[in-house]
Short mmCIF file of C-alpha atoms in Angstrom, two decimals:
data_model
loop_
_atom_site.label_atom_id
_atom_site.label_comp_id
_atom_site.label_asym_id
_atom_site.label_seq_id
_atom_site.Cartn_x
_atom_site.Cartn_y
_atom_site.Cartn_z
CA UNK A 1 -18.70 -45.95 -13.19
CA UNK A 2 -21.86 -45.56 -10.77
CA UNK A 3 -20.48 -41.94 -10.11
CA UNK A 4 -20.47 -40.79 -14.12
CA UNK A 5 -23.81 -42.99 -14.57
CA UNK A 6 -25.25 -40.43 -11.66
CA UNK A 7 -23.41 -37.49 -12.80
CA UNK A 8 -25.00 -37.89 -16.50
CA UNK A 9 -28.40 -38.16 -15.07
CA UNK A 10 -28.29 -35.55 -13.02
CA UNK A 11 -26.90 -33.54 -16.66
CA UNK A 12 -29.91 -35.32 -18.46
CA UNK A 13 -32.36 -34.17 -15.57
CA UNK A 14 -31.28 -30.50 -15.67
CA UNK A 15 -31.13 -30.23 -19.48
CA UNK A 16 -34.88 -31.57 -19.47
CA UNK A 17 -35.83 -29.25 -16.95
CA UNK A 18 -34.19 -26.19 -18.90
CA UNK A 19 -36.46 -27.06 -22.15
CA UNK A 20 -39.55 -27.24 -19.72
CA UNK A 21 -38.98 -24.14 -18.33
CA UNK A 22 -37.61 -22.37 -21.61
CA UNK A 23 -41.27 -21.00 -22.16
CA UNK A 24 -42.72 -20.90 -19.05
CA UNK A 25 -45.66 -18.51 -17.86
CA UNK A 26 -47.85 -16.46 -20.30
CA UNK A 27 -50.64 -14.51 -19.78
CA UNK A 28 -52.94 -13.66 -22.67
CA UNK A 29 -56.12 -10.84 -22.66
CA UNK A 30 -59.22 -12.40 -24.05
CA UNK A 31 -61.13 -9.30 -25.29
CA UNK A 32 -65.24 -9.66 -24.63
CA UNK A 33 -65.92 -9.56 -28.78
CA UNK A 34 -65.79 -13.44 -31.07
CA UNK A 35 -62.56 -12.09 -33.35
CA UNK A 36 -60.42 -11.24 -30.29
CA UNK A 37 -61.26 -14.26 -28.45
CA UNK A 38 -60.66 -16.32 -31.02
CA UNK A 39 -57.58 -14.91 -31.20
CA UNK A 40 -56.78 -15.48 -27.64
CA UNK A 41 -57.51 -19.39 -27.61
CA UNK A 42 -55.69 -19.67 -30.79
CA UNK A 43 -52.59 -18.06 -29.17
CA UNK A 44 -52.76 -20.55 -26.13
CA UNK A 45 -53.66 -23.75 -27.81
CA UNK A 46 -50.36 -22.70 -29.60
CA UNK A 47 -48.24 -21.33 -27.49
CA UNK A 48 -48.95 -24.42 -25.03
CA UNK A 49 -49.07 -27.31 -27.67
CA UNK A 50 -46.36 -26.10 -30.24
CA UNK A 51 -44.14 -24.27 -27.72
CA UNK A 52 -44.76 -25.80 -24.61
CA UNK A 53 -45.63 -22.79 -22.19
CA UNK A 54 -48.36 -22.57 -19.83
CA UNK A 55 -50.35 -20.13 -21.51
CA UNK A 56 -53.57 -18.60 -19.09
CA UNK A 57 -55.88 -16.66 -20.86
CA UNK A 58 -57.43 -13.60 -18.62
CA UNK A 59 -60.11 -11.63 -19.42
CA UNK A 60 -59.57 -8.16 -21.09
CA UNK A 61 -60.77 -5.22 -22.64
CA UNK A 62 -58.96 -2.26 -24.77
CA UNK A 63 -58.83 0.44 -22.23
CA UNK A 64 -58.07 -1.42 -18.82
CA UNK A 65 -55.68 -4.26 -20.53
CA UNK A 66 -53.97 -1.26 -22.69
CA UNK A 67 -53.00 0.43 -18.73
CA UNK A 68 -52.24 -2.69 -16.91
CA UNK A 69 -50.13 -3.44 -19.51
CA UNK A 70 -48.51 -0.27 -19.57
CA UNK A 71 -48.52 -0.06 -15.54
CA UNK A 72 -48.07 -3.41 -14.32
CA UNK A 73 -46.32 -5.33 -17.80
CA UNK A 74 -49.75 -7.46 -17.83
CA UNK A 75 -51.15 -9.34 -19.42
CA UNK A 76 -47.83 -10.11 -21.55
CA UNK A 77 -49.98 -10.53 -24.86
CA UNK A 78 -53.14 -8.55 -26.18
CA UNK A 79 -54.16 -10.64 -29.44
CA UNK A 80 -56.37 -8.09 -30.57
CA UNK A 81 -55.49 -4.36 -29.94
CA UNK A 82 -57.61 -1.26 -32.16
CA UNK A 83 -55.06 0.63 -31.48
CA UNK A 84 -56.46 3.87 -32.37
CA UNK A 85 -58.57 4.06 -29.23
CA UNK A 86 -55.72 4.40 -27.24
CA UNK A 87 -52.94 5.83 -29.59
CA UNK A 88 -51.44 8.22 -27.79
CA UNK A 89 -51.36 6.25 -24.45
CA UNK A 90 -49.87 2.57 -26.11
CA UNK A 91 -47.50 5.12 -28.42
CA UNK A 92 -46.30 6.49 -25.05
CA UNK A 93 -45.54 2.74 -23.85
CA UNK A 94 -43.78 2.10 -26.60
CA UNK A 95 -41.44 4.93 -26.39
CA UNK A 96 -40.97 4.09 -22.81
CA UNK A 97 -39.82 0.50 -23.69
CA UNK A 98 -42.77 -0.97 -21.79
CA UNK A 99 -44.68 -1.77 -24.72
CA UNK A 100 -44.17 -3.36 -27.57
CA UNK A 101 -46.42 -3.59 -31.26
CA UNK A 102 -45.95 -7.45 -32.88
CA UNK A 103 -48.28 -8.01 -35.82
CA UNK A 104 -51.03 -6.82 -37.43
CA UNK A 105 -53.87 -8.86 -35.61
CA UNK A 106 -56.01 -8.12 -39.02
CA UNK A 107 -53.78 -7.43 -41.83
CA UNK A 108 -56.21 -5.35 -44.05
CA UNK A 109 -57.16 -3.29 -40.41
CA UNK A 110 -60.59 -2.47 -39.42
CA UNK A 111 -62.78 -2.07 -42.48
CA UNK A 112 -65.21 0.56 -43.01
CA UNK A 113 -67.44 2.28 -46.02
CA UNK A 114 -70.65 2.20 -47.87
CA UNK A 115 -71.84 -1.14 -49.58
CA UNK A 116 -73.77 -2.77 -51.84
CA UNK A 117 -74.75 -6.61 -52.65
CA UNK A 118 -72.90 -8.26 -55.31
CA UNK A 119 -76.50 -9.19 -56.76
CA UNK A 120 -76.74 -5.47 -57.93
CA UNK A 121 -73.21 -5.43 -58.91
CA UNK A 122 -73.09 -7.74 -61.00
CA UNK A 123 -76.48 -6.38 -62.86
CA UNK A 124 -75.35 -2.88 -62.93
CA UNK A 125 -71.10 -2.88 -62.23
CA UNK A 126 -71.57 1.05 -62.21
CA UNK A 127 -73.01 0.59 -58.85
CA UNK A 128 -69.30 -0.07 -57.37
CA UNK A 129 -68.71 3.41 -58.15
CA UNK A 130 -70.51 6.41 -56.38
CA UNK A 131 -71.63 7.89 -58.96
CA UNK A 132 -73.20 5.29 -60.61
CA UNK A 133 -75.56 5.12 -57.15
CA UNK A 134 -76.48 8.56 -58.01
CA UNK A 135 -77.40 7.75 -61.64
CA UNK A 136 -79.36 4.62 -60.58
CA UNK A 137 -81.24 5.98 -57.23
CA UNK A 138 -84.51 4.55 -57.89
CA UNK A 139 -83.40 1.36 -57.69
CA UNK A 140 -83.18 1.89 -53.60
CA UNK A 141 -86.84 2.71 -52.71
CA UNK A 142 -87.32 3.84 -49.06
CA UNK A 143 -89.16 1.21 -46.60
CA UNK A 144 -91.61 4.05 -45.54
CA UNK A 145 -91.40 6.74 -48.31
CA UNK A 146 -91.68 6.10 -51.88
CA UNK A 147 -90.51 9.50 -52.78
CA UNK A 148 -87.34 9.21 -51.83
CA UNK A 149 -84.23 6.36 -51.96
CA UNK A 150 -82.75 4.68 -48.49
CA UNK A 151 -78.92 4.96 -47.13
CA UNK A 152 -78.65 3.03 -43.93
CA UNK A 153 -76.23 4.55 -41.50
CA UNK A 154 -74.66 3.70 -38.03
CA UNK A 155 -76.73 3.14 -35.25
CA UNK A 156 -77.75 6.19 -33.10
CA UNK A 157 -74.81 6.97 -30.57
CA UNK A 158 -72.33 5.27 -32.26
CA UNK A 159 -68.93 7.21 -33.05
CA UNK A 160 -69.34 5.56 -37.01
CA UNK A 161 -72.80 7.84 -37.30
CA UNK A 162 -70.94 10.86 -37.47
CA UNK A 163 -68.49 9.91 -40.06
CA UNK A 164 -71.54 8.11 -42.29
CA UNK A 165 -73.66 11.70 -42.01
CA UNK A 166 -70.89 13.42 -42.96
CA UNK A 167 -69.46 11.93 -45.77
CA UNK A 168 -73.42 11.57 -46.47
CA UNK A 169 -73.36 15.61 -47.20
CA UNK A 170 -69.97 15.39 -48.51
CA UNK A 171 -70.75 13.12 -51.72
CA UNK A 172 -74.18 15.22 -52.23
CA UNK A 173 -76.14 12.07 -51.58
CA UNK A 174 -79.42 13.81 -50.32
CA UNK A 175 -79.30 15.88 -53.40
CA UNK A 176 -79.14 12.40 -55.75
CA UNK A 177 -81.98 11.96 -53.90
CA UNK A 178 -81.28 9.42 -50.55
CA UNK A 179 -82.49 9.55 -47.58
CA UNK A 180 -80.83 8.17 -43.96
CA UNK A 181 -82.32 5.87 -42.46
CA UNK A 182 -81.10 5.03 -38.68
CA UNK A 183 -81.37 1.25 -38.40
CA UNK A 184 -81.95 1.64 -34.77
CA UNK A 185 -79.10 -0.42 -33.58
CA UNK A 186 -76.61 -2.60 -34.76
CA UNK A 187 -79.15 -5.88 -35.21
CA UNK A 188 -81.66 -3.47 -36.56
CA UNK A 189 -78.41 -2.67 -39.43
CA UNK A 190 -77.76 -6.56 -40.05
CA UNK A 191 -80.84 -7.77 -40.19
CA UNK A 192 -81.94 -4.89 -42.62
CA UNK A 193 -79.06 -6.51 -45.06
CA UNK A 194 -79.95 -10.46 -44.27
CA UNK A 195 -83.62 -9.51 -45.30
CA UNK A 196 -82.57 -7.34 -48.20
CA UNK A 197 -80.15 -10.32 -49.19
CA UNK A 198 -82.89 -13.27 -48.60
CA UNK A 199 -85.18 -11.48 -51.33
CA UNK A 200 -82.16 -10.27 -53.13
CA UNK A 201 -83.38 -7.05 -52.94
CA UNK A 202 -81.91 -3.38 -53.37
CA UNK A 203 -79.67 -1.91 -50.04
CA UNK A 204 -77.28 0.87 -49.89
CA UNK A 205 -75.37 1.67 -46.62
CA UNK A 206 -72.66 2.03 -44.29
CA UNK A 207 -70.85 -1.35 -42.53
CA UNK A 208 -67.73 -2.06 -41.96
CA UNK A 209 -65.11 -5.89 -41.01
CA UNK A 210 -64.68 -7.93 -40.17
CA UNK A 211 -68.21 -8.86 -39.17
CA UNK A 212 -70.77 -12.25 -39.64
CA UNK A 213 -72.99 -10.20 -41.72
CA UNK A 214 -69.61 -10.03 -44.09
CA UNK A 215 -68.92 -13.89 -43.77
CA UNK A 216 -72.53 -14.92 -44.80
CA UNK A 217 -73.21 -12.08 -47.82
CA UNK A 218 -71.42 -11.16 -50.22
CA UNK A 219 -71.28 -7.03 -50.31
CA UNK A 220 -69.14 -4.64 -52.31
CA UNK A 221 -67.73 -1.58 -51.29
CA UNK A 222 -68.46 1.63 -53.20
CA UNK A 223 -65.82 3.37 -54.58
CA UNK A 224 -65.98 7.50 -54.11
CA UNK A 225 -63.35 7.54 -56.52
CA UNK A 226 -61.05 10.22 -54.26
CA UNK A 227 -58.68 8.14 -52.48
CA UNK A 228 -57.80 8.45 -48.67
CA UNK A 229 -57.05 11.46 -47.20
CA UNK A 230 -56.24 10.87 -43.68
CA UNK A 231 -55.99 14.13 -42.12
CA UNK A 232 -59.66 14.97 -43.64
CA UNK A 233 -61.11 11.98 -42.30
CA UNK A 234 -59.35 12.41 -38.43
CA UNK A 235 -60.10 16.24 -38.23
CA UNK A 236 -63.18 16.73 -39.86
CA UNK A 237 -64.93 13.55 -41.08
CA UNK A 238 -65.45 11.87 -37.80
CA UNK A 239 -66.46 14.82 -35.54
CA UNK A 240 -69.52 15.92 -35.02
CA UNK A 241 -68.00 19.65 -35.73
CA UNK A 242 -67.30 19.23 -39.50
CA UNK A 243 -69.07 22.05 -41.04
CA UNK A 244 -67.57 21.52 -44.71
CA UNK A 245 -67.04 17.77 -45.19
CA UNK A 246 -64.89 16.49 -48.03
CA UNK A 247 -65.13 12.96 -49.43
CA UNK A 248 -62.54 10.80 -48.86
CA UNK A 249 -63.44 7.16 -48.08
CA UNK A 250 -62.89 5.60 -45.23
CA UNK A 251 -58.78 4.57 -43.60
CA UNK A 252 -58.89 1.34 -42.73
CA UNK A 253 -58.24 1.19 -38.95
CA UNK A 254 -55.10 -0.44 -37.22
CA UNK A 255 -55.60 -3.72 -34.98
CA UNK A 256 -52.38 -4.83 -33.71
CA UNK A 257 -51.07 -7.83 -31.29
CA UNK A 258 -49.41 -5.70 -28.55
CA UNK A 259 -47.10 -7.40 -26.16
CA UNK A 260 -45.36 -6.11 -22.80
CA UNK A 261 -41.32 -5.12 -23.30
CA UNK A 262 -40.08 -7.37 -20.84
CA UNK A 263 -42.44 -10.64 -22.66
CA UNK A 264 -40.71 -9.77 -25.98
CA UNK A 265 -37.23 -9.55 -24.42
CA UNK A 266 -37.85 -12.76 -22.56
CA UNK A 267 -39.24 -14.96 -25.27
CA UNK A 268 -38.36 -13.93 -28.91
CA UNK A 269 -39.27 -16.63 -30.54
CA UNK A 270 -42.84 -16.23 -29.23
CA UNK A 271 -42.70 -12.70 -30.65
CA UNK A 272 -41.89 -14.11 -34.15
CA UNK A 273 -44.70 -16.46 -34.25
CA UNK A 274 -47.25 -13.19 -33.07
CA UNK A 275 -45.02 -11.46 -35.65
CA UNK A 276 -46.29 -13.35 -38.77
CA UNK A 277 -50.09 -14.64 -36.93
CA UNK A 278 -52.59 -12.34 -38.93
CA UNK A 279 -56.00 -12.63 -40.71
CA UNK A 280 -57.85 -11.03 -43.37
CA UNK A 281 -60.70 -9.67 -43.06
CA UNK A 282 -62.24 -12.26 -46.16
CA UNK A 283 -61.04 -15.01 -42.99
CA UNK A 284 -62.12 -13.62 -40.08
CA UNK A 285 -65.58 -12.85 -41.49
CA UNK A 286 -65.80 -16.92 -42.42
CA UNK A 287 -64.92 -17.23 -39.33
CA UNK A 288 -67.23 -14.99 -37.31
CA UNK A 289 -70.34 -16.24 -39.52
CA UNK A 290 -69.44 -19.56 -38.36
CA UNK A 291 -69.59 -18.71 -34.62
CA UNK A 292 -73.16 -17.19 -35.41
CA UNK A 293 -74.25 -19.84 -37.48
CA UNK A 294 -73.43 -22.40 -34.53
CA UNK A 295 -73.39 -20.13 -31.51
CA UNK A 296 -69.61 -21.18 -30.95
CA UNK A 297 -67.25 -19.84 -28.31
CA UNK A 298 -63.80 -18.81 -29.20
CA UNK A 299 -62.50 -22.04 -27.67
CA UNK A 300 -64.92 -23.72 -30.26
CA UNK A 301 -63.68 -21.33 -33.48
CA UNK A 302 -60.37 -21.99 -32.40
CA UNK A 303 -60.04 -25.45 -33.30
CA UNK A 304 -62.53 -25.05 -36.47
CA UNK A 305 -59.92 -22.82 -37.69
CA UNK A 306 -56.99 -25.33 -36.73
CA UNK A 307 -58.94 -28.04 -38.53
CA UNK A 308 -60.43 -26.00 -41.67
CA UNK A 309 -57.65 -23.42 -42.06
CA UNK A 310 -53.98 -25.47 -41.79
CA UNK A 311 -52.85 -23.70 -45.11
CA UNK A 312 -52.65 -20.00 -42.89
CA UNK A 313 -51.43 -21.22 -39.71
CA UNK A 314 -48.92 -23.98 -40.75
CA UNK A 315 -46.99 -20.13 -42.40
CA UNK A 316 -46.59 -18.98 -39.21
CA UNK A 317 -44.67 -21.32 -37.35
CA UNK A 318 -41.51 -23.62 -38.01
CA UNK A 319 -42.04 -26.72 -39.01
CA UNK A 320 -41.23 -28.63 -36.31
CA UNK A 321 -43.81 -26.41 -34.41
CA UNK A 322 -46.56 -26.88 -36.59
CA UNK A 323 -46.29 -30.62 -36.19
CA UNK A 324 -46.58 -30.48 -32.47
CA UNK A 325 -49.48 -28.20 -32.89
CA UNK A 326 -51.11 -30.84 -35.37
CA UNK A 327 -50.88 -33.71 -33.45
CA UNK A 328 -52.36 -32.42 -30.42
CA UNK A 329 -55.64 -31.53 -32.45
#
């Protein structure tokens, strides 16, 4: 009796110890910008509370996490991957077998074009279109020259100012009579909308999401009315070299989870739940204008999401799952 007693412990013991080590190790790159490390904290609060691995986050960024992953198979899990700055290099990993894409980190993709606030909009609804910006230029006086109208573009030395000067010549804008105006840098672009917002005042110009800026106003994108045309937009639109620009507005711009071959062959019910975990862009810029507004960490946003947002996460896991990852909040 004493001897099947022991012998059913011992069974007990080992079948506990197989759950516990069913997940195991994971390693997860936190990229240096608020979407991608929210991402990252999300993914281990989950992954540890609802699955029960030890998840470690590391600290990553696109072109060094992209090669160690390749290289070394880690980190096992980038959260947040624009892929297209490394195409050809994470397309080769996948071929290989040593990478691996899961979802679509941002299901609408990075977000770019010319906008307007919804204030205008909804005074003149021809102002969605471009050519009802041309017809209604004088509503878009320039800060410093009253004899023109203002476009804001990129910031100097960004890759986005080419693309925004050239589809600039390619819709005929200077000829409806705009004007660029270089923000000066990134904050210099915000702030030019939170001011133009606070007065609800006119502003026309380039942007793109998920961003704060996004989250806290409410902007609509211009239509050019001619589609996407890909192959315009890669070899000609965004180089510098593109001496006969056509319009064609803007492809929205991959940002994938990528995960190591040997993670996704070792844990594929991990893989499912990064499989379905994606946000919109309407989300993530909620989210990011939160993390402004209270100068929150991705830790911080993690669990505001968790709390605020159980309607999209509670789709992405089993049931069971979600529970665990409820109670621990």
């Amino acid at each position: 009796m004493k001897l099947k007693l022991a012998t059913l412990l011992i069974a007990g013991l080992a079948t506990t110890q197989a759950f516990a080590d069913e997940c195991g190790d994971v390693t997860i790159a936190e990229m240096n910008w608020n979407s991608a490390s929210l991402m990252a904290n999300l993914d281990q609060f989950i992954l540890n509370e609802g699955y029960g691995c030890t998840a470690e986050i590391v600290p990553g960024d696109t072109m060094p996490t992209g090669a160690s992953m390749i290289e070394k198979a880690q980190p096992d899990i980038a959260p947040e991957m624009w892929t297209n700055a490394l195409k050809d290099s994470l397309d080769r990993g996948v071929a290989e077998k040593r990478l691996r894409y899961a979802g679509q980190a941002l299901v609408d993709g990075g977000e770019e074009g010319f906008w307007v606030p919804s204030y205008m909009v909804e005074k003149y609804p021809e102002l969605a279109t471009i050519e009802g910006l041309k017809k209604h230029v004088k509503l878009f006086p320039h800060p410093e020259d009253s004899d023109t109208s203002a476009f804001y573009t990129c910031p100097a030395g960004w890759n986005c100012q080419i693309s925004a000067g050239n589809l600039f010549k390619a819709l005929n804008l200077s000829d409806a009579g705009f004007t660029i105006v270089d923000p000066g840098s990134s904050a210099g672009l915000s702030g030019s909308i939170a001011k133009a917002y606070t007065r609800e005042q006119a502003w026309f110009g380039y942007f793109w999401a998920p961003t704060a800026i996004l989250g806290k106003y409410e902007m609509v994108k211009v239509d050019f009315g001619t589609g996407i045309d890909v192959d315009e937009f890669l070899n000609c639109i965004s180089l510098e070299e593109c001496d006969e620009p056509k319009a064609t507005m803007y492809p929205p711009s991959p940002v994938s989870t990528v995960v190591t071959e040997k993670f996704a062959n070792r844990e594929p019910e991990l893989l499912g739940y990064l499989n379905k975990r994606g946000f919109t862009n309407t989300e993530m810029n909620q989210l990011l204008a939160w993390m402004e507004d209270n100068q929150a960490s991705g830790e911080d946003a993690m669990f505001y999401f968790l709390e605020n947002y159980p309607e999209t996460w509670k789709q992405w896991l089993p049931k069971e799952v979600a529970d665990k990852v409820a109670s621990a909040l």
